Coordinates of C-alpha atoms and ligand atoms in Angstrom, one line a residue:
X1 CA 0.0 0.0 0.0
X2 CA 1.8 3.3 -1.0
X3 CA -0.5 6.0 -0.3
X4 CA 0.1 8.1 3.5
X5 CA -1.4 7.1 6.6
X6 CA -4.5 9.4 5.9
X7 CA -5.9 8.1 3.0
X8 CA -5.1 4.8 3.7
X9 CA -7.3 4.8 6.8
X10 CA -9.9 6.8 5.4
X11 CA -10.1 4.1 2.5
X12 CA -10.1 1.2 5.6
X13 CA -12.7 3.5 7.5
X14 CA -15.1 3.4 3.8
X15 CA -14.4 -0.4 3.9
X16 CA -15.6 -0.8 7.9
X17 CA -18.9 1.5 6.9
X18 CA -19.9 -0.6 3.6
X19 CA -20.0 -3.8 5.8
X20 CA -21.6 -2.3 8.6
X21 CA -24.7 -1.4 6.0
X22 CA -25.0 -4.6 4.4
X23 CA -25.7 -5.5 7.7
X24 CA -28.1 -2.9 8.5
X25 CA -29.6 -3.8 5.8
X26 CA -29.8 -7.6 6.7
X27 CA -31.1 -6.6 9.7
X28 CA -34.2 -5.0 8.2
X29 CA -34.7 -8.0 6.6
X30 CA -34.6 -10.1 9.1
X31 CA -36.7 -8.0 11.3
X32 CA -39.5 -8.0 8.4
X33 CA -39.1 -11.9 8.1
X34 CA -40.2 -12.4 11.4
X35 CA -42.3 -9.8 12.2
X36 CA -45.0 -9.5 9.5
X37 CA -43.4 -10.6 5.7
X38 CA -46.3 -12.4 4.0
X39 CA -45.8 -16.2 4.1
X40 CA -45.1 -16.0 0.2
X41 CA -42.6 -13.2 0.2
X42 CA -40.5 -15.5 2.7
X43 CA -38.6 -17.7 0.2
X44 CA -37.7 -14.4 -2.0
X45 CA -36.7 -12.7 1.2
X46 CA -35.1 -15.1 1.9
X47 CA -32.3 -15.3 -1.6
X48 CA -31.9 -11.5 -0.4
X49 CA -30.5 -12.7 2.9
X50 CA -28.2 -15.1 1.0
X51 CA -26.8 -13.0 -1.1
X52 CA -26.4 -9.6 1.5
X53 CA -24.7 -12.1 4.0
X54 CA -22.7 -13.2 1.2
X55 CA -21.8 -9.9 0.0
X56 CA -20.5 -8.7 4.0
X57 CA -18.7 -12.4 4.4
X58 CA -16.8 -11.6 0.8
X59 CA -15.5 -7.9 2.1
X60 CA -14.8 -9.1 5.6
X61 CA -12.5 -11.4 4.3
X62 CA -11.1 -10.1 1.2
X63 CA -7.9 -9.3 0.3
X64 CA -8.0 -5.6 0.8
X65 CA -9.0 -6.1 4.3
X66 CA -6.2 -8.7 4.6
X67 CA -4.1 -5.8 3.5
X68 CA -5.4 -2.7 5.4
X69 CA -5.4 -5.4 8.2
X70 CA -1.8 -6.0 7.9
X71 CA -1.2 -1.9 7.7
X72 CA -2.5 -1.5 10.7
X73 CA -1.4 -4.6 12.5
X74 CA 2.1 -2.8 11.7
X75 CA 3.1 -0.7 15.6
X76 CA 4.0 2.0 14.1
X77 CA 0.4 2.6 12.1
X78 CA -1.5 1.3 15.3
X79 CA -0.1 3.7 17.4
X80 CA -1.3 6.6 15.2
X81 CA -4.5 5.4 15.6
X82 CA -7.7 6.6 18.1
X83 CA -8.8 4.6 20.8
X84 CA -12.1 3.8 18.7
X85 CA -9.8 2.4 15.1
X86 CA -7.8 0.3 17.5
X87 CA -10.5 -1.2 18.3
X88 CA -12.2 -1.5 15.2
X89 CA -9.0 -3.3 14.0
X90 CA -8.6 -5.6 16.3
X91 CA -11.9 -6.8 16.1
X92 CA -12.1 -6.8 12.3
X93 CA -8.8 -8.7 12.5
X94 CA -10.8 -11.6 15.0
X95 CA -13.2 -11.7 12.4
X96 CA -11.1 -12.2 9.4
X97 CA -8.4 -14.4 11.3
X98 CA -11.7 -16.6 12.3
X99 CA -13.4 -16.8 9.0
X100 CA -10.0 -17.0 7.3
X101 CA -9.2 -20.2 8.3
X102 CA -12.5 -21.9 7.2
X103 CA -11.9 -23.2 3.8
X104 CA -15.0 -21.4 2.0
X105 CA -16.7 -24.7 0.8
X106 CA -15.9 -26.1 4.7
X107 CA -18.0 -23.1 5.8
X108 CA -20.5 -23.1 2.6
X109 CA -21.2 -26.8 3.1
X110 CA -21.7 -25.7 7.3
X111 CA -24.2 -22.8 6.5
X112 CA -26.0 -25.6 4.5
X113 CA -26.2 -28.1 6.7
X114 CA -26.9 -25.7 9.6
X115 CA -30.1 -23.8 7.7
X116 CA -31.4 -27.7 6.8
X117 CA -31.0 -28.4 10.4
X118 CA -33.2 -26.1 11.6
X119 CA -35.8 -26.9 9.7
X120 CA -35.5 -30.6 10.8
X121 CA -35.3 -29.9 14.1
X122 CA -38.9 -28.4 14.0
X123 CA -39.7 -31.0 12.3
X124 CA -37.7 -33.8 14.9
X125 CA -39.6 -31.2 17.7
X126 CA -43.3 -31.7 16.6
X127 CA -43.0 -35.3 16.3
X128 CA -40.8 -36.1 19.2
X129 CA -38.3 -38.0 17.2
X130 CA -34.7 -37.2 18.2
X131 CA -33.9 -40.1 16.1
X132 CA -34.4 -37.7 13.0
X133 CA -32.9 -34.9 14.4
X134 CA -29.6 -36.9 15.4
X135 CA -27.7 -37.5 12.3
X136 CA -27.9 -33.4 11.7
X137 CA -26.7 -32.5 15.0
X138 CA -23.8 -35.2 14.5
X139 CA -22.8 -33.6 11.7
X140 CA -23.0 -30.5 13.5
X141 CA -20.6 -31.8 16.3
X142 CA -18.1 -32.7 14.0
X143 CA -17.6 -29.6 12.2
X144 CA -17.8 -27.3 14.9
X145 CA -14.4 -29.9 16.4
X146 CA -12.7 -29.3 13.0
X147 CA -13.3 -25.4 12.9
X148 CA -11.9 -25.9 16.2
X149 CA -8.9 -27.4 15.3
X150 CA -8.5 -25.0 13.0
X151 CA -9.1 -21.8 15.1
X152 CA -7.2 -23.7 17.3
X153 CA -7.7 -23.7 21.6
X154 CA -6.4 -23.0 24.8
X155 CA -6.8 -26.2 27.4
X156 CA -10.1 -27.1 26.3
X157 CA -11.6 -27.2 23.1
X158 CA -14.7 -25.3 24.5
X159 CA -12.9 -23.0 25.3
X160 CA -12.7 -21.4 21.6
X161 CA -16.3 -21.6 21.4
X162 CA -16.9 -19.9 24.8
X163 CA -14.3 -16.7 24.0
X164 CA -16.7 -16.1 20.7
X165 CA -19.8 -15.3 22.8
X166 CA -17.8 -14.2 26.0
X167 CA -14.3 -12.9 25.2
X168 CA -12.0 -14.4 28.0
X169 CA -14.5 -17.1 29.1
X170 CA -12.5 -20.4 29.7
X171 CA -13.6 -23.9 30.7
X172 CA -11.9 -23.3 34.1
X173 CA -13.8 -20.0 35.3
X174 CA -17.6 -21.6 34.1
X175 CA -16.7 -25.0 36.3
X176 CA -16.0 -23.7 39.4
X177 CA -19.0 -20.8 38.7
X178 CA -21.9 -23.7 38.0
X179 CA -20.6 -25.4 40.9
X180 CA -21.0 -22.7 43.3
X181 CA -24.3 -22.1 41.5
X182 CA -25.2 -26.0 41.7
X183 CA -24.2 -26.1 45.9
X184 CA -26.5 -23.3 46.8
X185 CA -29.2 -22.6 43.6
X186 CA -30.0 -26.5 43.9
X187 CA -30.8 -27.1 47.7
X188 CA -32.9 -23.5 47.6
X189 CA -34.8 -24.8 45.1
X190 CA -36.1 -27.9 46.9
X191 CA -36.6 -25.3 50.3
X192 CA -38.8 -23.7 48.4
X193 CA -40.3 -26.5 47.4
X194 CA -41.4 -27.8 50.0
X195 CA -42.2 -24.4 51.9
X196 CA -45.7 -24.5 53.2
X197 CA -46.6 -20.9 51.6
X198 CA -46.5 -21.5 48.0
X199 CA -47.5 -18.1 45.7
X200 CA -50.9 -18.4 44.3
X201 CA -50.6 -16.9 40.5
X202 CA -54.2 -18.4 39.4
X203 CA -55.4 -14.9 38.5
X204 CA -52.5 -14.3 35.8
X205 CA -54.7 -17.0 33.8
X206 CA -57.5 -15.3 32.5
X207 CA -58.4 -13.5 30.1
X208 CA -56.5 -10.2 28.9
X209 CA -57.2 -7.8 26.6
X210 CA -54.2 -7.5 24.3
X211 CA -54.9 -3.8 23.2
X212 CA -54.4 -3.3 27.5
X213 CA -51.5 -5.2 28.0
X214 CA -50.0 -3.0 24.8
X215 CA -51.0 -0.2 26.7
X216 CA -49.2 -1.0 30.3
X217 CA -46.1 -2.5 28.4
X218 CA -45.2 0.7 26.6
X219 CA -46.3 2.6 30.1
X220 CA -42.8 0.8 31.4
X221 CA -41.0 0.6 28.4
X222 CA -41.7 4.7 28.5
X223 CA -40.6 5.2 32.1
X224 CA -37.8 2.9 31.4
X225 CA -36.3 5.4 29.1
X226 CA -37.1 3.4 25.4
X227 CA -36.8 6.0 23.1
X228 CA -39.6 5.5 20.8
X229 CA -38.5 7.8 18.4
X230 CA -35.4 5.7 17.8
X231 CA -36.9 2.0 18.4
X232 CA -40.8 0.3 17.9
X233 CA -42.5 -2.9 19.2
X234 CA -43.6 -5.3 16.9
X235 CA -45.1 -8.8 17.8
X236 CA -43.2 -12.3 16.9
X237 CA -43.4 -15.3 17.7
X238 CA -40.5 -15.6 20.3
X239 CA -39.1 -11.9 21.2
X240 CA -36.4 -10.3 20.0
X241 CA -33.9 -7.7 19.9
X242 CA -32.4 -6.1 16.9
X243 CA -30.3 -2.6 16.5
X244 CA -29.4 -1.2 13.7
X245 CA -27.7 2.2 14.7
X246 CA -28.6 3.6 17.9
X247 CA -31.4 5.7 16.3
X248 CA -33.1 2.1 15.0
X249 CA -33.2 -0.5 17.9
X250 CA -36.5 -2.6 17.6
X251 CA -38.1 -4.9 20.0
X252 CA -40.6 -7.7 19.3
X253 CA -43.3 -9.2 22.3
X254 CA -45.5 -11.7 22.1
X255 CA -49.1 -11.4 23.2
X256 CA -51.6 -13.8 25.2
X257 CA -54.8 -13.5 25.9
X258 CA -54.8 -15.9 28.5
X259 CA -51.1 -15.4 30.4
X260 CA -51.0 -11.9 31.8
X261 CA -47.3 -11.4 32.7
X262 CA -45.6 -13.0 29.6
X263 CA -45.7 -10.3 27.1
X264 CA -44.8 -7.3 29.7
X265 CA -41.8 -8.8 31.2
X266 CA -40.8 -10.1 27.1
X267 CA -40.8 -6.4 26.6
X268 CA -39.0 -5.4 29.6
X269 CA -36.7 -7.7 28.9
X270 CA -36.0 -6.8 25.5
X271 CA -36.4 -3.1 26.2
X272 CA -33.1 -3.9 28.7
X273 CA -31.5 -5.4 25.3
X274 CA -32.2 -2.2 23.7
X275 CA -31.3 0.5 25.9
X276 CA -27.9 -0.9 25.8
X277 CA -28.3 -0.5 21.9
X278 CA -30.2 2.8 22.1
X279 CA -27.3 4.3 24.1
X280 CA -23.8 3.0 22.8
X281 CA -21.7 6.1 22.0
X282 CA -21.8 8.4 18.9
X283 CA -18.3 8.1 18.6
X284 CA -18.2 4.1 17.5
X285 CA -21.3 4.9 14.5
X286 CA -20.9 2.9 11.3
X287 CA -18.1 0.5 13.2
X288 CA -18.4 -2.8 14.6
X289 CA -17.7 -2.2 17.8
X290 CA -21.5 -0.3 17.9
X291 CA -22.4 -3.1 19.7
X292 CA -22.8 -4.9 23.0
X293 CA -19.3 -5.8 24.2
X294 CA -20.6 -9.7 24.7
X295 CA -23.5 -12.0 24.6
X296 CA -23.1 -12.0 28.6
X297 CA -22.7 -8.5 29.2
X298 CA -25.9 -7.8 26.7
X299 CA -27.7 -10.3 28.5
X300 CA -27.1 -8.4 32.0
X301 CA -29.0 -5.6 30.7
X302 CA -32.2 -7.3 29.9
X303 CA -32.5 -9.5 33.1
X304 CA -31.3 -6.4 35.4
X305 CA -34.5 -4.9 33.8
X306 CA -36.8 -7.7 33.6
X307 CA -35.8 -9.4 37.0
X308 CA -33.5 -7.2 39.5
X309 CA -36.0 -4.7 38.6
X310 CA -38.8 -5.5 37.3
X311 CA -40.0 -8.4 39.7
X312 CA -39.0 -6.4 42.3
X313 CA -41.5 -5.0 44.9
X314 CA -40.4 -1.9 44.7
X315 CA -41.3 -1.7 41.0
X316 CA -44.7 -3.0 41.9
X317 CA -45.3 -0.6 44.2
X318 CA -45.4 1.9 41.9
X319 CA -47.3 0.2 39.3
X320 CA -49.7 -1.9 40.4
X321 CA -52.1 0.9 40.3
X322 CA -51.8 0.8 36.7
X323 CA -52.7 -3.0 36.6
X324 CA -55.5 -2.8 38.2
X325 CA -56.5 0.3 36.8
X326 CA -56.4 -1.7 32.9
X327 CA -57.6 -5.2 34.7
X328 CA -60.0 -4.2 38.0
X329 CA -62.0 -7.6 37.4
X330 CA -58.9 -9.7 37.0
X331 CA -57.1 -8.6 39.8
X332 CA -60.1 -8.1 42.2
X333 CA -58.8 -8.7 45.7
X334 CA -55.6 -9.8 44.8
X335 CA -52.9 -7.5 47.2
X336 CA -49.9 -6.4 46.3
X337 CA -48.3 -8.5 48.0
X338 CA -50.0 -11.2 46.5
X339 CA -49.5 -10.1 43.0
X340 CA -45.3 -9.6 43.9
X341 CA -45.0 -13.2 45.0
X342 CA -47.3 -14.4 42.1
X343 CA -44.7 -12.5 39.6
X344 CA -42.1 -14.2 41.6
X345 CA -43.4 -18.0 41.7
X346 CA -40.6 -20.2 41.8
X347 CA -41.3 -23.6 40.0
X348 CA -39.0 -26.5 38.8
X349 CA -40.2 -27.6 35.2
X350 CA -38.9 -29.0 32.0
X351 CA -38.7 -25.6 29.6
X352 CA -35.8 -24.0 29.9
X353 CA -37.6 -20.2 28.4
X354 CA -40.4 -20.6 30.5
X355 CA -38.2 -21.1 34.1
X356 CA -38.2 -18.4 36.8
X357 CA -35.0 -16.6 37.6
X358 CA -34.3 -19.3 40.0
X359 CA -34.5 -22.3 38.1
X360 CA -33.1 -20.8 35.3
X361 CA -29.6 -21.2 35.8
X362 CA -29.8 -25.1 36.2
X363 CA -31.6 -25.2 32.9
X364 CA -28.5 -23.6 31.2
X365 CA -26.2 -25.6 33.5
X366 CA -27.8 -29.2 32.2
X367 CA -27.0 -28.0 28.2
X368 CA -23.5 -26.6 29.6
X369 CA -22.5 -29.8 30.7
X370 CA -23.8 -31.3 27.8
X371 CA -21.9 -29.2 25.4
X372 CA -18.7 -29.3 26.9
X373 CA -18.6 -33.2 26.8
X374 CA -19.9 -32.9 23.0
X375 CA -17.0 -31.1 22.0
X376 CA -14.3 -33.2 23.6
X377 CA -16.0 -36.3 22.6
X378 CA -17.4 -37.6 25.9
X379 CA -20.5 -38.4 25.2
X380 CA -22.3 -39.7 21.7
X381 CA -25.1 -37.5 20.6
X382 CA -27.1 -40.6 20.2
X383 CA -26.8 -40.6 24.4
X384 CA -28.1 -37.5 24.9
X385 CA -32.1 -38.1 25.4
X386 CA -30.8 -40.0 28.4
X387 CA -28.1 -37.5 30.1
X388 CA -30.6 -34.6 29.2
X389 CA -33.1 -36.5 31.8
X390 CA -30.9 -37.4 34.0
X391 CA -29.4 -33.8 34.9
X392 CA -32.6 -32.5 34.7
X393 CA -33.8 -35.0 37.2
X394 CA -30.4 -34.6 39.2
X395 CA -30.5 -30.7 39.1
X396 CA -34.2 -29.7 38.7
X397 CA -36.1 -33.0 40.2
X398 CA -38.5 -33.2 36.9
X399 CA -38.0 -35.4 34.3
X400 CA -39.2 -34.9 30.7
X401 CA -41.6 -37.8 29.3
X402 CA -40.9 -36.3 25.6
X403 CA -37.9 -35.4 24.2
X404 CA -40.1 -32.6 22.7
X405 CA -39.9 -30.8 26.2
X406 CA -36.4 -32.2 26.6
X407 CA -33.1 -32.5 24.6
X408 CA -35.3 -31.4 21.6
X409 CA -37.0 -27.9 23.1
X410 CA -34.1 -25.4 21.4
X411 CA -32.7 -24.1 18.6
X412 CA -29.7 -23.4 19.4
X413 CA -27.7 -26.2 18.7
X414 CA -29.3 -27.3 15.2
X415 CA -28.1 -23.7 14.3
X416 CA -24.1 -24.6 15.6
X417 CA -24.6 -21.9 18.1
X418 CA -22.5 -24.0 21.0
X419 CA -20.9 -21.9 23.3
X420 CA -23.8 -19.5 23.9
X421 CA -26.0 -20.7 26.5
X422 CA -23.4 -19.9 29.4
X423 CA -24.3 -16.3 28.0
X424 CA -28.1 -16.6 30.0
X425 CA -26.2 -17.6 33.2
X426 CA -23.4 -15.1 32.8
X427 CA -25.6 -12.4 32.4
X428 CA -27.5 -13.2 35.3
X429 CA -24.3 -13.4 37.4
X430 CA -23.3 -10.3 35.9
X431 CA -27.0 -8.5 36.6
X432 CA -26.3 -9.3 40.6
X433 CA -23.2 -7.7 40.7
X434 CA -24.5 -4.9 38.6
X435 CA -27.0 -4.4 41.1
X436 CA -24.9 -4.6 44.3
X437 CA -22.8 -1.6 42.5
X438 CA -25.6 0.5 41.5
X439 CA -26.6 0.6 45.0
X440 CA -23.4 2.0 46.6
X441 CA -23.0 4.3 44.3
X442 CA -27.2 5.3 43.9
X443 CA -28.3 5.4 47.6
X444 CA -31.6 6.3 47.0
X445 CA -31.9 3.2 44.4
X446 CA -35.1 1.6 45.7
X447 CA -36.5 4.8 46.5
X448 CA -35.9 5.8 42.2
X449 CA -37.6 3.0 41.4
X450 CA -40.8 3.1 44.1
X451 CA -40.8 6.6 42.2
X452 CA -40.7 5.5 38.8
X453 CA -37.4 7.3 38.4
X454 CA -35.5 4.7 36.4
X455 CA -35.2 7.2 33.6
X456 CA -31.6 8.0 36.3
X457 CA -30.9 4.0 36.7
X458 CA -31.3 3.9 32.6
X459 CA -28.7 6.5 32.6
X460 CA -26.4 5.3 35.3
X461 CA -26.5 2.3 33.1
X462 CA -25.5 4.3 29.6
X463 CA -22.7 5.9 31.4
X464 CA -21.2 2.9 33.1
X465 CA -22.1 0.5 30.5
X466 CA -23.8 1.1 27.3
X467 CA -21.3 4.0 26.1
X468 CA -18.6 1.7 26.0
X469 CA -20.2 -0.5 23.2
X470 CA -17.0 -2.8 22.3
X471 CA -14.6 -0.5 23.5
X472 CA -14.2 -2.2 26.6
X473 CA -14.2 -6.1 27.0
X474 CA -16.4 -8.1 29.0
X475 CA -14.3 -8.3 32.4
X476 CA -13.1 -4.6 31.8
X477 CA -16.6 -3.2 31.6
X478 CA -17.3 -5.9 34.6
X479 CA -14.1 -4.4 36.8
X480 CA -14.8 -0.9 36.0
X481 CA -18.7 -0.9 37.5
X482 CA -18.2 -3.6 40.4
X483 CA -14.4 -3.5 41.1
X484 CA -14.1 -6.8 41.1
X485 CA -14.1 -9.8 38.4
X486 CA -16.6 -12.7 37.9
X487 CA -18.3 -13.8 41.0
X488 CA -21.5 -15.5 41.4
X489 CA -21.4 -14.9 45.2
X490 CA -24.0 -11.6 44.7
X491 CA -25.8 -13.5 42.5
X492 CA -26.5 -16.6 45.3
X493 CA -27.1 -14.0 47.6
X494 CA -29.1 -12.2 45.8
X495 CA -31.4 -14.8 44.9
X496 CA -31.7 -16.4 48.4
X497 CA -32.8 -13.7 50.4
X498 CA -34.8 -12.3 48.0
X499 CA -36.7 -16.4 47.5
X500 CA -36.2 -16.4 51.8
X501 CA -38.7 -13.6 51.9
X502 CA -41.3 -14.8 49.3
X503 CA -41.3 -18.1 50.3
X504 CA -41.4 -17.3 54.0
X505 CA -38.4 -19.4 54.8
Ligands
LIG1 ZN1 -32.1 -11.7 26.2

């Protein structure tokens, strides 16, 4: 490359930006497909999908990014750059170094496989035949170990799959963190079991009107700080997240007319997802790193809102006025009380999206387990309808009769995403200590929120989180709020004397 520094990094900086709106634009395809394309427009949708994704793979990896790659790589050239290009390059050089060293009919015959897969699996899932399913998810298996081998790892091959989702997550860290989780989270559960004052949320099952529930869920998502003018709410069939630029960050819900709770904590959840999105610097526009710095970190922000907060009695006690001021029949002698320990019914079951925040974390440590022996060839898929059962029964007491509300009941895997579901439990780890920081350094935090003040906890948030976008890794953004690194101990304590309390243990 002969030209100066300047235009060389102006040219790099055109490169970045074209990428980053092929993806926009996939985005807003995506967000169509699920949210309303008509059925026939899908398979034409879906060519356009194809051939964007194709277009943003073939610049990624090209040889002018190999090039301006290599520029910057060079000391002297990095040095000269901002705080925000460092960045950019070092992420855009994870990307290439990953993809580069996929042979590009390894990774054409993977994206094949994987979309068939899916489609099987929903198939494999309605009829309750794993059988059907297995041969895919073998297949799967097996390439994910080669790619590994070819990314190569660090002292477990999991590892590599892990630092995708959660830069700097090893093996080592997640073992001794589920088994801290699994000595405490797993005896609570059973106290609560067996405690003689179980919640009552009967009155959650009738009917409501979906045009009301619209109406309280934007109420929150208002107070929340969701900037309508820079997001919307659509319905799907499972709820979503998905930001453009931080003027364009979208959330879906789903709607029942018979569950009252699930759509508004969907929405809080997701509007959690997309304040971080909403709020990620100026400064990192058109870039990669306009985004949340990990699966885990992103994943904090939506169960801080949906759980540390919004099941919170506190929260409640600011807006239950509103519930039964949309649904006075439904919730006709039902105290506040009442309704906080309904929101906060603690139950062991088989579906891992339908658990409480309790439970949860044994759901994602049963697929944990199960992933990590996967990958270093320690189990046989073809075992897996019968170690699935058995943690569940070990860790959660219940035991599935289907493999339809077992081993079957998610996506994730016929899609190759391994490595993610430590994400869930991360996040809530994360959300804990998030929370025990907050309140140092907000005194008057539970007083905000009886309030309806969270538009200060949104910002407190945006400042000591969202701003940073990828700027900052997951354990620096982490060390930089709380001080400390990973621990689940505010998490367990968190969760045990809030359950003590509902549970009247
Ligand atoms: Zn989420």
């Amino acid at each position: 490359m002969q030209r100066n520094f300047e235009e060389t990094l102006h040219s790099f900086q055109e490169l970045v930006r074209r990428i980053k709106y092929y993806n926009e634009a996939l985005a807003v395809v995506y967000w169509d497909l699920r949210t309303g394309a008509p059925k026939k427009g899908v398979p034409g949708r879906a060519k356009v999908i194809g051939m964007l994704s194709s277009e943003a793979f073939a610049l990624s990896t090209s040889e002018e990014m190999d090039a301006y790659l290599s520029y910057f790589s060079d000391k002297e050239n990095f040095d000269k750059l901002d705080r925000v290009w460092k960045a950019v390059v070092l992420d855009s050089k994870k990307e290439f170094d990953r993809f580069k060293k996929i042979p590009a009919d390894m990774y054409k015959e993977y994206v094949i496989l994987t979309s068939e897969a899916e489609s099987v699996w929903e198939d494999a899932k309605n009829e309750n035949d794993f059988a059907k399913f297995s041969p895919y998810l073998e297949k799967i298996v097996d390439f994910n170990i080669k790619f590994i081998e070819r990314w190569g790892y660090k002292d477990n091959k999991y590892n590599t799959l892990l630092d995708y989702y959660e830069p700097g997550m090893t093996v080592e860290k997640l073992d001794r963190i589920f088994g801290e989780l699994k000595q405490r989270i797993v005896p609570l559960v059973k106290k609560l079991k067996e405690s003689k004052s179980q919640p009552n949320d009967s009155m959650f099952f009738k009917y409501f009107d979906i045009a009301k529930q619209e109406e309280l869920s934007l109420l929150i998502l208002n107070k929340m700080g969701y900037d309508f003018a820079a997001g919307r709410i659509d319905e799907s069939e499972h709820p979503f997240t998905i930001g453009m630029t931080p003027g364009d960050v979208r959330i879906t819900t789903h709607y029942y007319t018979n569950i009252f709770h699930s759509a508004l904590f969907s929405a809080v959840h997701e509007g959690g997802h997309a304040l971080y999105e909403q709020n990620l610097s100026p400064e990192l526009d058109g870039t990669p790193i306009s985004t949340g710095t990990s699966m885990g970190i992103h994943e904090s922000q939506s169960r801080f809102w949906e759980n540390i907060i919004g099941r919170s009695y506190s929260f409640w006690s600011c807006y239950y006025d509103e519930v039964i001021k949309l649904f006075p029949e439904q919730f006709k002698g039902v105290s506040l009380e009442d309704f906080y320990k309904a929101i906060n019914k603690v139950e062991p079951s088989l579906i891992r999206v339908e658990a409480d925040e309790v439970t949860y974390n044994l759901h994602v440590m049963v697929r944990y387990e199960i992933e990590k022996a996967l990958i270093n060839n320690q189990i046989k898929v073809s075992e897996l309808p019968r170690v699935w059962n058995e943690k569940m029964k070990e860790y959660l007491g219940v035991e599935p009769k289907t493999d339809s509300e077992g081993v079957l009941q998610d996506v994730h895997w016929a899609g190759g995403s391994f490595g993610y579901f430590p994400s869930y439990t991360l996040g809530n780890i994360y959300s804990a200590q998030i929370y025990n920081a907050i309140r140092k350094q907000l005194p008057d935090f539970d007083e905000l929120i009886k309030n309806g003040e969270l538009i200060k906890i949104k910002e407190w948030l945006g400042e000591n989180i969202h701003k940073h976008g990828k700027l900052l890794t997951p354990a620096e953004i982490l060390k930089s709020v709380t001080g400390e690194e990973i621990n689940s101990k505010y998490l367990i304590e968190y969760l045990e004397d809030k359950y003590k309390e509902v549970y009247n243990l």
